[in-house]
PDB file of C-alpha atoms in Angstrom:
ATOM      1  CA  UNK A   1      10.931 -61.701  47.929  1.00 52.00           C
ATOM      2  CA  UNK A   2      12.288 -61.597  44.299  1.00 51.00           C
ATOM      3  CA  UNK A   3       8.111 -60.620  43.325  1.00 50.00           C
ATOM      4  CA  UNK A   4       8.737 -58.259  45.997  1.00 55.00           C
ATOM      5  CA  UNK A   5      11.877 -56.629  44.378  1.00 53.00           C
ATOM      6  CA  UNK A   6      10.047 -56.787  41.073  1.00 53.00           C
ATOM      7  CA  UNK A   7       7.000 -55.350  42.754  1.00 56.00           C
ATOM      8  CA  UNK A   8       9.650 -52.383  44.005  1.00 51.00           C
ATOM      9  CA  UNK A   9      10.967 -52.202  40.938  1.00 51.00           C
ATOM     10  CA  UNK A  10       7.956 -51.955  38.826  1.00 58.00           C
ATOM     11  CA  UNK A  11       6.041 -49.576  40.803  1.00 58.00           C
ATOM     12  CA  UNK A  12       9.345 -47.453  40.989  1.00 56.00           C
ATOM     13  CA  UNK A  13       9.705 -46.974  37.027  1.00 54.00           C
ATOM     14  CA  UNK A  14       5.920 -46.669  37.157  1.00 54.00           C
ATOM     15  CA  UNK A  15       6.306 -43.459  39.484  1.00 58.00           C
ATOM     16  CA  UNK A  16       9.382 -42.308  37.259  1.00 58.00           C
ATOM     17  CA  UNK A  17       7.176 -42.628  33.989  1.00 63.00           C
ATOM     18  CA  UNK A  18       4.598 -41.051  35.430  1.00 64.00           C
ATOM     19  CA  UNK A  19       6.576 -37.675  36.812  1.00 70.00           C
ATOM     20  CA  UNK A  20       8.395 -37.611  32.960  1.00 72.00           C
ATOM     21  CA  UNK A  21       4.710 -37.362  31.630  1.00 66.00           C
ATOM     22  CA  UNK A  22       3.878 -35.178  34.079  1.00 69.00           C
ATOM     23  CA  UNK A  23       6.904 -32.252  33.489  1.00 74.00           C
ATOM     24  CA  UNK A  24       6.739 -32.816  29.575  1.00 75.00           C
ATOM     25  CA  UNK A  25       2.952 -32.448  30.089  1.00 71.00           C
ATOM     26  CA  UNK A  26       3.316 -29.599  31.851  1.00 70.00           C
ATOM     27  CA  UNK A  27       5.664 -27.724  29.321  1.00 73.00           C
ATOM     28  CA  UNK A  28       3.498 -28.121  26.574  1.00 71.00           C
ATOM     29  CA  UNK A  29       1.023 -26.412  28.142  1.00 71.00           C
ATOM     30  CA  UNK A  30       3.734 -23.576  28.777  1.00 71.00           C
ATOM     31  CA  UNK A  31       4.055 -23.910  25.686  1.00 64.00           C
ATOM     32  CA  UNK A  32       0.732 -23.797  24.115  1.00 61.00           C
ATOM     33  CA  UNK A  33       0.012 -20.930  26.440  1.00 63.00           C
ATOM     34  CA  UNK A  34       3.186 -18.951  24.729  1.00 59.00           C
ATOM     35  CA  UNK A  35       2.257 -19.186  21.847  1.00 51.00           C
ATOM     36  CA  UNK A  36      -2.064 -17.750  22.141  1.00 50.00           C
ATOM     37  CA  UNK A  37       0.186 -15.013  23.884  1.00 51.00           C
ATOM     38  CA  UNK A  38       2.802 -13.929  21.061  1.00 50.00           C
ATOM     39  CA  UNK A  39       0.765 -15.414  17.885  1.00 49.00           C
ATOM     40  CA  UNK A  40      -1.748 -12.208  17.611  1.00 55.00           C
ATOM     41  CA  UNK A  41      -5.564 -14.058  16.943  1.00 59.00           C
ATOM     42  CA  UNK A  42      -6.862 -12.139  14.094  1.00 68.00           C
ATOM     43  CA  UNK A  43     -10.982 -11.345  13.417  1.00 83.00           C
ATOM     44  CA  UNK A  44     -11.634 -11.377   9.578  1.00 91.00           C
ATOM     45  CA  UNK A  45     -14.515  -7.963   9.335  1.00 95.00           C
ATOM     46  CA  UNK A  46     -16.393  -8.223   6.457  1.00 96.00           C
ATOM     47  CA  UNK A  47     -18.001  -4.975   5.342  1.00 97.00           C
ATOM     48  CA  UNK A  48     -19.621  -2.616   2.467  1.00 98.00           C
ATOM     49  CA  UNK A  49     -18.303   1.000   1.869  1.00 98.00           C
ATOM     50  CA  UNK A  50     -21.393   2.844   0.181  1.00 98.00           C
ATOM     51  CA  UNK A  51     -22.758   7.101  -0.784  1.00 97.00           C
ATOM     52  CA  UNK A  52     -25.008   9.042   0.602  1.00 95.00           C
ATOM     53  CA  UNK A  53     -27.914   7.270  -1.979  1.00 96.00           C
ATOM     54  CA  UNK A  54     -26.900   3.795  -0.811  1.00 97.00           C
ATOM     55  CA  UNK A  55     -24.572   3.582  -4.071  1.00 98.00           C
ATOM     56  CA  UNK A  56     -21.232   1.278  -4.156  1.00 98.00           C
ATOM     57  CA  UNK A  57     -17.833   2.900  -3.641  1.00 98.00           C
ATOM     58  CA  UNK A  58     -15.511   1.260  -5.724  1.00 97.00           C
ATOM     59  CA  UNK A  59     -11.010   1.290  -4.827  1.00 97.00           C
ATOM     60  CA  UNK A  60     -12.174   2.757  -1.630  1.00 98.00           C
ATOM     61  CA  UNK A  61      -8.288   3.329   0.588  1.00 97.00           C
ATOM     62  CA  UNK A  62      -8.844   1.425   4.004  1.00 97.00           C
ATOM     63  CA  UNK A  63      -5.868   1.958   6.489  1.00 96.00           C
ATOM     64  CA  UNK A  64      -5.138   1.030  10.248  1.00 96.00           C
ATOM     65  CA  UNK A  65      -4.567   4.374  11.785  1.00 96.00           C
ATOM     66  CA  UNK A  66      -0.430   4.208  12.355  1.00 94.00           C
ATOM     67  CA  UNK A  67       0.253   0.444  11.081  1.00 93.00           C
ATOM     68  CA  UNK A  68       0.860  -0.227   7.271  1.00 91.00           C
ATOM     69  CA  UNK A  69      -1.678  -2.879   7.538  1.00 93.00           C
ATOM     70  CA  UNK A  70      -4.697  -2.277   5.424  1.00 95.00           C
ATOM     71  CA  UNK A  71      -7.158  -2.756   1.980  1.00 96.00           C
ATOM     72  CA  UNK A  72      -9.176  -2.028  -0.612  1.00 97.00           C
ATOM     73  CA  UNK A  73     -12.565  -2.001  -1.139  1.00 98.00           C
ATOM     74  CA  UNK A  74     -13.601  -4.212  -3.945  1.00 98.00           C
ATOM     75  CA  UNK A  75     -15.468  -2.966  -7.241  1.00 96.00           C
ATOM     76  CA  UNK A  76     -19.230  -3.247  -5.551  1.00 98.00           C
ATOM     77  CA  UNK A  77     -17.799  -1.707  -2.604  1.00 98.00           C
ATOM     78  CA  UNK A  78     -17.552  -4.520  -0.651  1.00 98.00           C
ATOM     79  CA  UNK A  79     -14.341  -5.674   1.211  1.00 98.00           C
ATOM     80  CA  UNK A  80     -12.590  -7.756   3.803  1.00 96.00           C
ATOM     81  CA  UNK A  81      -9.989  -7.002   6.634  1.00 96.00           C
ATOM     82  CA  UNK A  82      -8.026  -9.267   8.436  1.00 92.00           C
ATOM     83  CA  UNK A  83      -7.152  -7.218  12.408  1.00 92.00           C
ATOM     84  CA  UNK A  84      -5.844  -8.448  15.259  1.00 88.00           C
ATOM     85  CA  UNK A  85      -7.532  -5.527  17.613  1.00 91.00           C
ATOM     86  CA  UNK A  86     -10.977  -4.535  16.729  1.00 92.00           C
ATOM     87  CA  UNK A  87     -10.575  -1.768  18.789  1.00 94.00           C
ATOM     88  CA  UNK A  88      -8.095  -0.105  15.991  1.00 96.00           C
ATOM     89  CA  UNK A  89      -9.303   3.021  14.679  1.00 97.00           C
ATOM     90  CA  UNK A  90      -9.831   2.259  10.873  1.00 97.00           C
ATOM     91  CA  UNK A  91      -8.776   5.217   8.170  1.00 97.00           C
ATOM     92  CA  UNK A  92     -11.383   5.199   5.045  1.00 98.00           C
ATOM     93  CA  UNK A  93     -10.689   8.041   1.907  1.00 96.00           C
ATOM     94  CA  UNK A  94     -11.596   7.601  -1.614  1.00 96.00           C
ATOM     95  CA  UNK A  95     -11.164  11.027  -4.210  1.00 94.00           C
ATOM     96  CA  UNK A  96     -14.772  13.010  -4.234  1.00 93.00           C
ATOM     97  CA  UNK A  97     -15.496  11.428  -0.355  1.00 96.00           C
ATOM     98  CA  UNK A  98     -14.735  13.162   2.917  1.00 96.00           C
ATOM     99  CA  UNK A  99     -12.524  11.141   5.162  1.00 96.00           C
ATOM    100  CA  UNK A 100     -14.079   8.692   7.593  1.00 97.00           C
ATOM    101  CA  UNK A 101     -12.265   7.057  10.492  1.00 98.00           C
ATOM    102  CA  UNK A 102     -14.022   4.120  12.583  1.00 97.00           C
ATOM    103  CA  UNK A 103     -13.567   1.491  15.250  1.00 97.00           C
ATOM    104  CA  UNK A 104     -12.926  -1.755  13.684  1.00 96.00           C
ATOM    105  CA  UNK A 105     -16.219  -3.011  15.529  1.00 94.00           C
ATOM    106  CA  UNK A 106     -18.698  -0.709  13.581  1.00 96.00           C
ATOM    107  CA  UNK A 107     -17.173  -0.709  10.024  1.00 97.00           C
ATOM    108  CA  UNK A 108     -19.719  -3.484   8.216  1.00 97.00           C
ATOM    109  CA  UNK A 109     -21.485  -0.337   6.666  1.00 98.00           C
ATOM    110  CA  UNK A 110     -19.474   2.790   5.680  1.00 98.00           C
ATOM    111  CA  UNK A 111     -21.289   5.448   4.445  1.00 98.00           C
ATOM    112  CA  UNK A 112     -19.318   8.457   3.272  1.00 98.00           C
ATOM    113  CA  UNK A 113     -20.125  11.602   2.426  1.00 97.00           C
ATOM    114  CA  UNK A 114     -19.683  13.281  -0.712  1.00 95.00           C
ATOM    115  CA  UNK A 115     -17.434  16.390  -0.759  1.00 91.00           C
ATOM    116  CA  UNK A 116     -18.262  19.538  -1.306  1.00 78.00           C
ATOM    117  CA  UNK A 117     -16.581  21.555  -4.018  1.00 65.00           C
ATOM    118  CA  UNK A 118     -16.676  25.346  -4.314  1.00 55.00           C
ATOM    119  CA  UNK A 119     -16.604  25.795  -8.057  1.00 49.00           C
ATOM    120  CA  UNK A 120     -13.446  27.083  -9.546  1.00 51.00           C
ATOM    121  CA  UNK A 121     -13.145  30.181 -12.322  1.00 48.00           C
ATOM    122  CA  UNK A 122     -12.819  27.818 -15.324  1.00 45.00           C
ATOM    123  CA  UNK A 123     -10.010  29.558 -18.182  1.00 49.00           C
ATOM    124  CA  UNK A 124     -10.235  28.879 -21.193  1.00 51.00           C
ATOM    125  CA  UNK A 125      -7.127  28.014 -22.482  1.00 61.00           C
ATOM    126  CA  UNK A 126      -5.861  26.714 -26.161  1.00 71.00           C
ATOM    127  CA  UNK A 127      -3.943  24.194 -25.892  1.00 79.00           C
ATOM    128  CA  UNK A 128      -1.568  23.498 -29.130  1.00 83.00           C
ATOM    129  CA  UNK A 129       0.065  20.130 -28.479  1.00 85.00           C
ATOM    130  CA  UNK A 130       2.790  20.683 -30.966  1.00 90.00           C
ATOM    131  CA  UNK A 131       6.174  20.368 -28.423  1.00 94.00           C
ATOM    132  CA  UNK A 132       6.399  17.511 -25.608  1.00 96.00           C
ATOM    133  CA  UNK A 133       9.108  17.254 -23.210  1.00 96.00           C
ATOM    134  CA  UNK A 134       9.445  13.864 -21.217  1.00 96.00           C
ATOM    135  CA  UNK A 135      11.189  14.827 -17.571  1.00 96.00           C
ATOM    136  CA  UNK A 136      11.459  11.985 -14.723  1.00 95.00           C
ATOM    137  CA  UNK A 137      14.140   9.743 -16.125  1.00 91.00           C
ATOM    138  CA  UNK A 138      17.343   9.141 -13.788  1.00 87.00           C
ATOM    139  CA  UNK A 139      20.784   7.325 -14.353  1.00 80.00           C
ATOM    140  CA  UNK A 140      20.061   4.238 -12.270  1.00 73.00           C
ATOM    141  CA  UNK A 141      20.954   1.315 -13.701  1.00 61.00           C
ATOM    142  CA  UNK A 142      19.123  -0.515 -10.826  1.00 70.00           C
ATOM    143  CA  UNK A 143      15.837  -1.557 -11.195  1.00 75.00           C
ATOM    144  CA  UNK A 144      13.574  -3.113  -8.364  1.00 80.00           C
ATOM    145  CA  UNK A 145       9.995  -4.864  -7.334  1.00 83.00           C
ATOM    146  CA  UNK A 146       8.520  -4.548  -4.068  1.00 79.00           C
ATOM    147  CA  UNK A 147       5.343  -5.964  -3.287  1.00 81.00           C
ATOM    148  CA  UNK A 148       4.241  -3.161  -1.666  1.00 77.00           C
ATOM    149  CA  UNK A 149       1.395  -3.396   0.855  1.00 80.00           C
ATOM    150  CA  UNK A 150      -1.269  -1.067   1.520  1.00 89.00           C
ATOM    151  CA  UNK A 151       0.691   2.346   1.254  1.00 94.00           C
ATOM    152  CA  UNK A 152       1.033   5.341  -1.493  1.00 97.00           C
ATOM    153  CA  UNK A 153       4.800   5.712  -2.441  1.00 96.00           C
ATOM    154  CA  UNK A 154       5.488   9.172  -4.276  1.00 97.00           C
ATOM    155  CA  UNK A 155       8.218  10.693  -6.566  1.00 97.00           C
ATOM    156  CA  UNK A 156       9.206  14.108  -6.654  1.00 98.00           C
ATOM    157  CA  UNK A 157       9.001  16.663  -9.791  1.00 98.00           C
ATOM    158  CA  UNK A 158      10.061  20.148  -8.666  1.00 97.00           C
ATOM    159  CA  UNK A 159       9.268  23.000 -11.018  1.00 96.00           C
ATOM    160  CA  UNK A 160      11.875  24.023 -13.743  1.00 96.00           C
ATOM    161  CA  UNK A 161      11.461  27.160 -15.815  1.00 95.00           C
ATOM    162  CA  UNK A 162      12.277  25.118 -19.089  1.00 95.00           C
ATOM    163  CA  UNK A 163       8.505  24.078 -18.536  1.00 95.00           C
ATOM    164  CA  UNK A 164       6.775  27.107 -18.877  1.00 92.00           C
ATOM    165  CA  UNK A 165       6.313  26.186 -23.328  1.00 94.00           C
ATOM    166  CA  UNK A 166       5.258  22.519 -22.028  1.00 96.00           C
ATOM    167  CA  UNK A 167       3.634  23.357 -19.663  1.00 94.00           C
ATOM    168  CA  UNK A 168       0.279  20.540 -19.765  1.00 96.00           C
ATOM    169  CA  UNK A 169       0.617  16.775 -18.299  1.00 97.00           C
ATOM    170  CA  UNK A 170      -0.354  15.240 -21.226  1.00 97.00           C
ATOM    171  CA  UNK A 171       0.848  11.465 -20.304  1.00 97.00           C
ATOM    172  CA  UNK A 172       2.415   9.796 -16.913  1.00 98.00           C
ATOM    173  CA  UNK A 173       4.598   6.225 -17.304  1.00 97.00           C
ATOM    174  CA  UNK A 174       5.578   3.662 -14.723  1.00 97.00           C
ATOM    175  CA  UNK A 175       6.730   0.196 -14.946  1.00 95.00           C
ATOM    176  CA  UNK A 176       5.553  -2.606 -13.666  1.00 95.00           C
ATOM    177  CA  UNK A 177       6.298  -5.956 -13.510  1.00 95.00           C
ATOM    178  CA  UNK A 178       2.862  -7.901 -13.693  1.00 96.00           C
ATOM    179  CA  UNK A 179       1.740 -11.904 -13.816  1.00 96.00           C
ATOM    180  CA  UNK A 180      -1.900 -10.961 -13.958  1.00 96.00           C
ATOM    181  CA  UNK A 181      -3.493  -9.844 -17.283  1.00 94.00           C
ATOM    182  CA  UNK A 182      -5.656  -6.744 -16.686  1.00 94.00           C
ATOM    183  CA  UNK A 183      -4.095  -5.988 -13.296  1.00 97.00           C
ATOM    184  CA  UNK A 184      -5.655  -2.393 -12.048  1.00 97.00           C
ATOM    185  CA  UNK A 185      -3.381  -0.304 -10.074  1.00 97.00           C
ATOM    186  CA  UNK A 186      -4.313   4.004  -9.290  1.00 97.00           C
ATOM    187  CA  UNK A 187      -2.472   7.080  -9.724  1.00 98.00           C
ATOM    188  CA  UNK A 188      -2.854  10.249  -6.905  1.00 98.00           C
ATOM    189  CA  UNK A 189      -1.272  13.765  -7.884  1.00 98.00           C
ATOM    190  CA  UNK A 190      -0.522  16.048  -5.198  1.00 98.00           C
ATOM    191  CA  UNK A 191       0.349  19.737  -5.100  1.00 97.00           C
ATOM    192  CA  UNK A 192       3.294  20.233  -2.405  1.00 97.00           C
ATOM    193  CA  UNK A 193       2.486  21.919   1.356  1.00 95.00           C
ATOM    194  CA  UNK A 194       4.001  24.770   3.103  1.00 91.00           C
ATOM    195  CA  UNK A 195       5.869  21.887   4.572  1.00 92.00           C
ATOM    196  CA  UNK A 196       7.658  20.747   1.205  1.00 94.00           C
ATOM    197  CA  UNK A 197       5.214  17.308   1.765  1.00 96.00           C
ATOM    198  CA  UNK A 198       2.251  15.638  -0.454  1.00 98.00           C
ATOM    199  CA  UNK A 199      -0.677  18.344   0.006  1.00 96.00           C
ATOM    200  CA  UNK A 200      -3.894  18.207  -1.743  1.00 94.00           C
ATOM    201  CA  UNK A 201      -5.111  16.179  -4.667  1.00 96.00           C
ATOM    202  CA  UNK A 202      -4.830  17.983  -7.608  1.00 95.00           C
ATOM    203  CA  UNK A 203      -7.626  15.850  -9.047  1.00 93.00           C
ATOM    204  CA  UNK A 204     -11.068  14.634  -8.410  1.00 89.00           C
ATOM    205  CA  UNK A 205     -11.641  11.954 -10.109  1.00 89.00           C
ATOM    206  CA  UNK A 206      -9.276   7.938  -9.536  1.00 94.00           C
ATOM    207  CA  UNK A 207      -6.905   7.406 -12.546  1.00 96.00           C
ATOM    208  CA  UNK A 208      -6.793   4.248 -12.881  1.00 97.00           C
ATOM    209  CA  UNK A 209      -4.471   2.061 -15.492  1.00 96.00           C
ATOM    210  CA  UNK A 210      -5.043  -1.204 -16.630  1.00 96.00           C
ATOM    211  CA  UNK A 211      -1.904  -2.859 -16.918  1.00 96.00           C
ATOM    212  CA  UNK A 212      -1.077  -6.270 -19.154  1.00 95.00           C
ATOM    213  CA  UNK A 213       1.155  -9.489 -18.243  1.00 97.00           C
ATOM    214  CA  UNK A 214       5.025  -8.489 -18.306  1.00 96.00           C
ATOM    215  CA  UNK A 215       7.495  -5.836 -17.583  1.00 95.00           C
ATOM    216  CA  UNK A 216       6.659  -2.816 -18.810  1.00 95.00           C
ATOM    217  CA  UNK A 217       6.491   0.678 -19.117  1.00 96.00           C
ATOM    218  CA  UNK A 218       2.892   1.955 -19.688  1.00 97.00           C
ATOM    219  CA  UNK A 219       1.890   5.247 -20.578  1.00 97.00           C
ATOM    220  CA  UNK A 220      -1.589   6.814 -19.605  1.00 97.00           C
ATOM    221  CA  UNK A 221      -3.020  10.266 -21.027  1.00 97.00           C
ATOM    222  CA  UNK A 222      -3.974  12.483 -18.605  1.00 96.00           C
ATOM    223  CA  UNK A 223      -4.731  15.446 -21.043  1.00 95.00           C
ATOM    224  CA  UNK A 224      -8.012  15.831 -20.668  1.00 93.00           C
ATOM    225  CA  UNK A 225      -7.767  17.128 -17.333  1.00 93.00           C
ATOM    226  CA  UNK A 226      -5.747  19.911 -18.119  1.00 92.00           C
ATOM    227  CA  UNK A 227      -3.737  20.037 -15.055  1.00 94.00           C
ATOM    228  CA  UNK A 228      -0.985  22.201 -15.240  1.00 94.00           C
ATOM    229  CA  UNK A 229       2.582  21.567 -13.913  1.00 96.00           C
ATOM    230  CA  UNK A 230       2.266  23.501 -10.533  1.00 95.00           C
ATOM    231  CA  UNK A 231       5.538  25.910 -10.107  1.00 95.00           C
ATOM    232  CA  UNK A 232       5.405  24.903  -6.573  1.00 96.00           C
ATOM    233  CA  UNK A 233       6.147  20.656  -7.571  1.00 97.00           C
ATOM    234  CA  UNK A 234       4.016  18.391  -8.590  1.00 97.00           C
ATOM    235  CA  UNK A 235       4.619  14.479  -6.082  1.00 98.00           C
ATOM    236  CA  UNK A 236       2.376  12.154  -8.472  1.00 98.00           C
ATOM    237  CA  UNK A 237       2.676   8.145  -6.222  1.00 97.00           C
ATOM    238  CA  UNK A 238       0.922   5.036  -6.790  1.00 97.00           C
ATOM    239  CA  UNK A 239      -1.393   2.995  -4.689  1.00 97.00           C
ATOM    240  CA  UNK A 240      -1.507  -0.721  -5.241  1.00 95.00           C
ATOM    241  CA  UNK A 241      -5.503  -1.712  -5.203  1.00 97.00           C
ATOM    242  CA  UNK A 242      -5.511  -5.194  -2.697  1.00 97.00           C
ATOM    243  CA  UNK A 243      -8.272  -6.286  -4.685  1.00 97.00           C
ATOM    244  CA  UNK A 244      -9.795  -9.798  -6.068  1.00 96.00           C
ATOM    245  CA  UNK A 245      -8.810  -8.492  -9.310  1.00 95.00           C
ATOM    246  CA  UNK A 246      -5.463  -8.243  -8.476  1.00 97.00           C
ATOM    247  CA  UNK A 247      -4.561 -11.211  -6.774  1.00 96.00           C
ATOM    248  CA  UNK A 248      -2.710 -14.746  -7.463  1.00 96.00           C
ATOM    249  CA  UNK A 249      -2.560 -17.401  -5.535  1.00 95.00           C
ATOM    250  CA  UNK A 250       0.585 -19.984  -5.943  1.00 93.00           C
ATOM    251  CA  UNK A 251       0.689 -22.977  -3.809  1.00 93.00           C
ATOM    252  CA  UNK A 252       4.443 -23.410  -2.307  1.00 91.00           C
ATOM    253  CA  UNK A 253       5.527 -25.397  -0.110  1.00 88.00           C
ATOM    254  CA  UNK A 254       6.888 -24.703   3.758  1.00 85.00           C
ATOM    255  CA  UNK A 255      10.719 -24.938   4.756  1.00 83.00           C
ATOM    256  CA  UNK A 256       9.361 -26.582   8.300  1.00 84.00           C
ATOM    257  CA  UNK A 257       6.371 -28.502   7.557  1.00 85.00           C
ATOM    258  CA  UNK A 258       7.204 -29.263   3.640  1.00 85.00           C
ATOM    259  CA  UNK A 259       3.391 -29.338   3.476  1.00 90.00           C
ATOM    260  CA  UNK A 260       2.096 -26.846   0.581  1.00 92.00           C
ATOM    261  CA  UNK A 261       0.904 -24.196   1.440  1.00 90.00           C
ATOM    262  CA  UNK A 262      -1.265 -21.089  -0.124  1.00 93.00           C
ATOM    263  CA  UNK A 263       0.342 -18.147  -0.939  1.00 92.00           C
ATOM    264  CA  UNK A 264      -1.308 -14.543  -2.093  1.00 93.00           C
ATOM    265  CA  UNK A 265      -0.129 -11.933  -4.259  1.00 94.00           C
ATOM    266  CA  UNK A 266      -1.230  -8.405  -5.271  1.00 96.00           C
ATOM    267  CA  UNK A 267      -0.275  -7.622  -8.666  1.00 96.00           C
ATOM    268  CA  UNK A 268       1.411  -5.486 -10.373  1.00 96.00           C
ATOM    269  CA  UNK A 269       4.824  -4.818  -8.286  1.00 95.00           C
ATOM    270  CA  UNK A 270       6.291  -1.715  -9.431  1.00 95.00           C
ATOM    271  CA  UNK A 271      10.108  -0.805 -10.367  1.00 94.00           C
ATOM    272  CA  UNK A 272      11.946   1.018  -8.295  1.00 95.00           C
ATOM    273  CA  UNK A 273      15.136   3.110  -9.099  1.00 94.00           C
ATOM    274  CA  UNK A 274      17.807   3.416  -6.919  1.00 92.00           C
ATOM    275  CA  UNK A 275      19.041   7.376  -6.555  1.00 92.00           C
ATOM    276  CA  UNK A 276      20.218  10.260  -4.599  1.00 93.00           C
ATOM    277  CA  UNK A 277      17.284  12.181  -2.959  1.00 93.00           C
ATOM    278  CA  UNK A 278      17.585  14.346  -0.125  1.00 93.00           C
ATOM    279  CA  UNK A 279      13.844  13.250   0.620  1.00 94.00           C
ATOM    280  CA  UNK A 280      10.955  10.917  -0.284  1.00 95.00           C
ATOM    281  CA  UNK A 281       7.560  10.495   0.890  1.00 97.00           C
ATOM    282  CA  UNK A 282       5.647   8.074   1.745  1.00 96.00           C
ATOM    283  CA  UNK A 283       1.708   7.315   2.819  1.00 96.00           C
ATOM    284  CA  UNK A 284       0.709   4.688   5.205  1.00 95.00           C
ATOM    285  CA  UNK A 285      -1.813   4.798   8.663  1.00 95.00           C
ATOM    286  CA  UNK A 286      -3.015   8.015   7.555  1.00 94.00           C
ATOM    287  CA  UNK A 287      -0.016   9.515   8.014  1.00 95.00           C
ATOM    288  CA  UNK A 288       3.188  11.290   4.999  1.00 96.00           C
ATOM    289  CA  UNK A 289       6.345   9.777   6.397  1.00 95.00           C
ATOM    290  CA  UNK A 290       9.623  11.212   5.780  1.00 94.00           C
ATOM    291  CA  UNK A 291      12.570   9.413   4.528  1.00 91.00           C
ATOM    292  CA  UNK A 292      15.415  12.283   4.399  1.00 91.00           C
ATOM    293  CA  UNK A 293      18.797  12.241   6.241  1.00 89.00           C
ATOM    294  CA  UNK A 294      20.272  15.405   7.482  1.00 87.00           C
ATOM    295  CA  UNK A 295      24.354  16.746   8.501  1.00 86.00           C
ATOM    296  CA  UNK A 296      26.063  17.776  11.947  1.00 84.00           C
ATOM    297  CA  UNK A 297      23.631  20.919  11.377  1.00 85.00           C
ATOM    298  CA  UNK A 298      20.013  19.099  10.517  1.00 84.00           C
ATOM    299  CA  UNK A 299      20.417  20.575   6.578  1.00 85.00           C
ATOM    300  CA  UNK A 300      19.190  17.572   5.007  1.00 84.00           C
ATOM    301  CA  UNK A 301      21.960  15.654   2.824  1.00 91.00           C
ATOM    302  CA  UNK A 302      21.013  13.674  -0.495  1.00 92.00           C
ATOM    303  CA  UNK A 303      20.988   9.795   0.365  1.00 92.00           C
ATOM    304  CA  UNK A 304      20.174   6.658  -1.880  1.00 90.00           C
ATOM    305  CA  UNK A 305      16.108   6.107  -1.784  1.00 90.00           C
ATOM    306  CA  UNK A 306      14.092   3.891  -3.959  1.00 92.00           C
ATOM    307  CA  UNK A 307      11.733   6.052  -6.006  1.00 94.00           C
ATOM    308  CA  UNK A 308       8.694   4.604  -8.369  1.00 95.00           C
ATOM    309  CA  UNK A 309      10.238   4.547 -12.277  1.00 95.00           C
ATOM    310  CA  UNK A 310       7.113   7.335 -12.323  1.00 97.00           C
ATOM    311  CA  UNK A 311       7.518   9.703 -15.713  1.00 97.00           C
ATOM    312  CA  UNK A 312       6.306  12.919 -17.300  1.00 98.00           C
ATOM    313  CA  UNK A 313       5.126  13.770 -20.690  1.00 98.00           C
ATOM    314  CA  UNK A 314       4.545  17.209 -20.648  1.00 98.00           C
ATOM    315  CA  UNK A 315       3.341  19.234 -23.897  1.00 97.00           C
ATOM    316  CA  UNK A 316       2.057  22.579 -24.684  1.00 94.00           C
TER     317      UNK A 316
END
């Protein structure tokens, strides 16, 4: 009798344990299904960008349409893009070449066509370089560095009659926080469109700036371009290049697991000033995004925005 009781108890305990095990297994499977549904699986696409003569094109901006996801081509034209959906549209843009778009599943080799420019009338004017004027300084005491992604942040420089005697762009400065010696950044110069946003690029070649380690204000000479300050104003933007030369890998501890993992950071960081402006513009995902505030009458009002620390030195 006692033996039968033990068997019954043992069987009952077995079925209870089995039921608990089945419940735990079901919960685990549900959790795995949830994780699979929530966390996207990224595809790593490797490609190369060349011109019509099959020559590699470096520093091409590569962006997922309407998203802040992208990368930059290396000096040999190669690139790697991580994306969760290969049916998305990828945008390619580089100075001197026509813009191009294609599905992510079809970008293993991208051929960009050179832009055909109409020859401009050559006007030779004598530059004296006897006067200079620095513009763009702010009263902001706040500077902050951001890990900017695949986008272009701009600063607007309105025209002033006082620039007529120093109408040429001589130098441009930018303040950066950099931890990779020789890190490179790209500058863009835009005219102002009818809607007040950045429009056409004013130069046909990339303006690249190589930086030293540390927090520095670095000047680049642009006088060779003979660029006059437009009377409609000027936008200057910077683009971080997501390339191997700018990459820094560090080991950091995961706060959840305590394990070490590799953190990848692209330098330089650009310092921003926190200033009062009616608007600012950022180029991301193939579109210009206007950051602004309006009053009850829908008129623009000044508000605090972060603006990249860019200055211009003008000369005659």
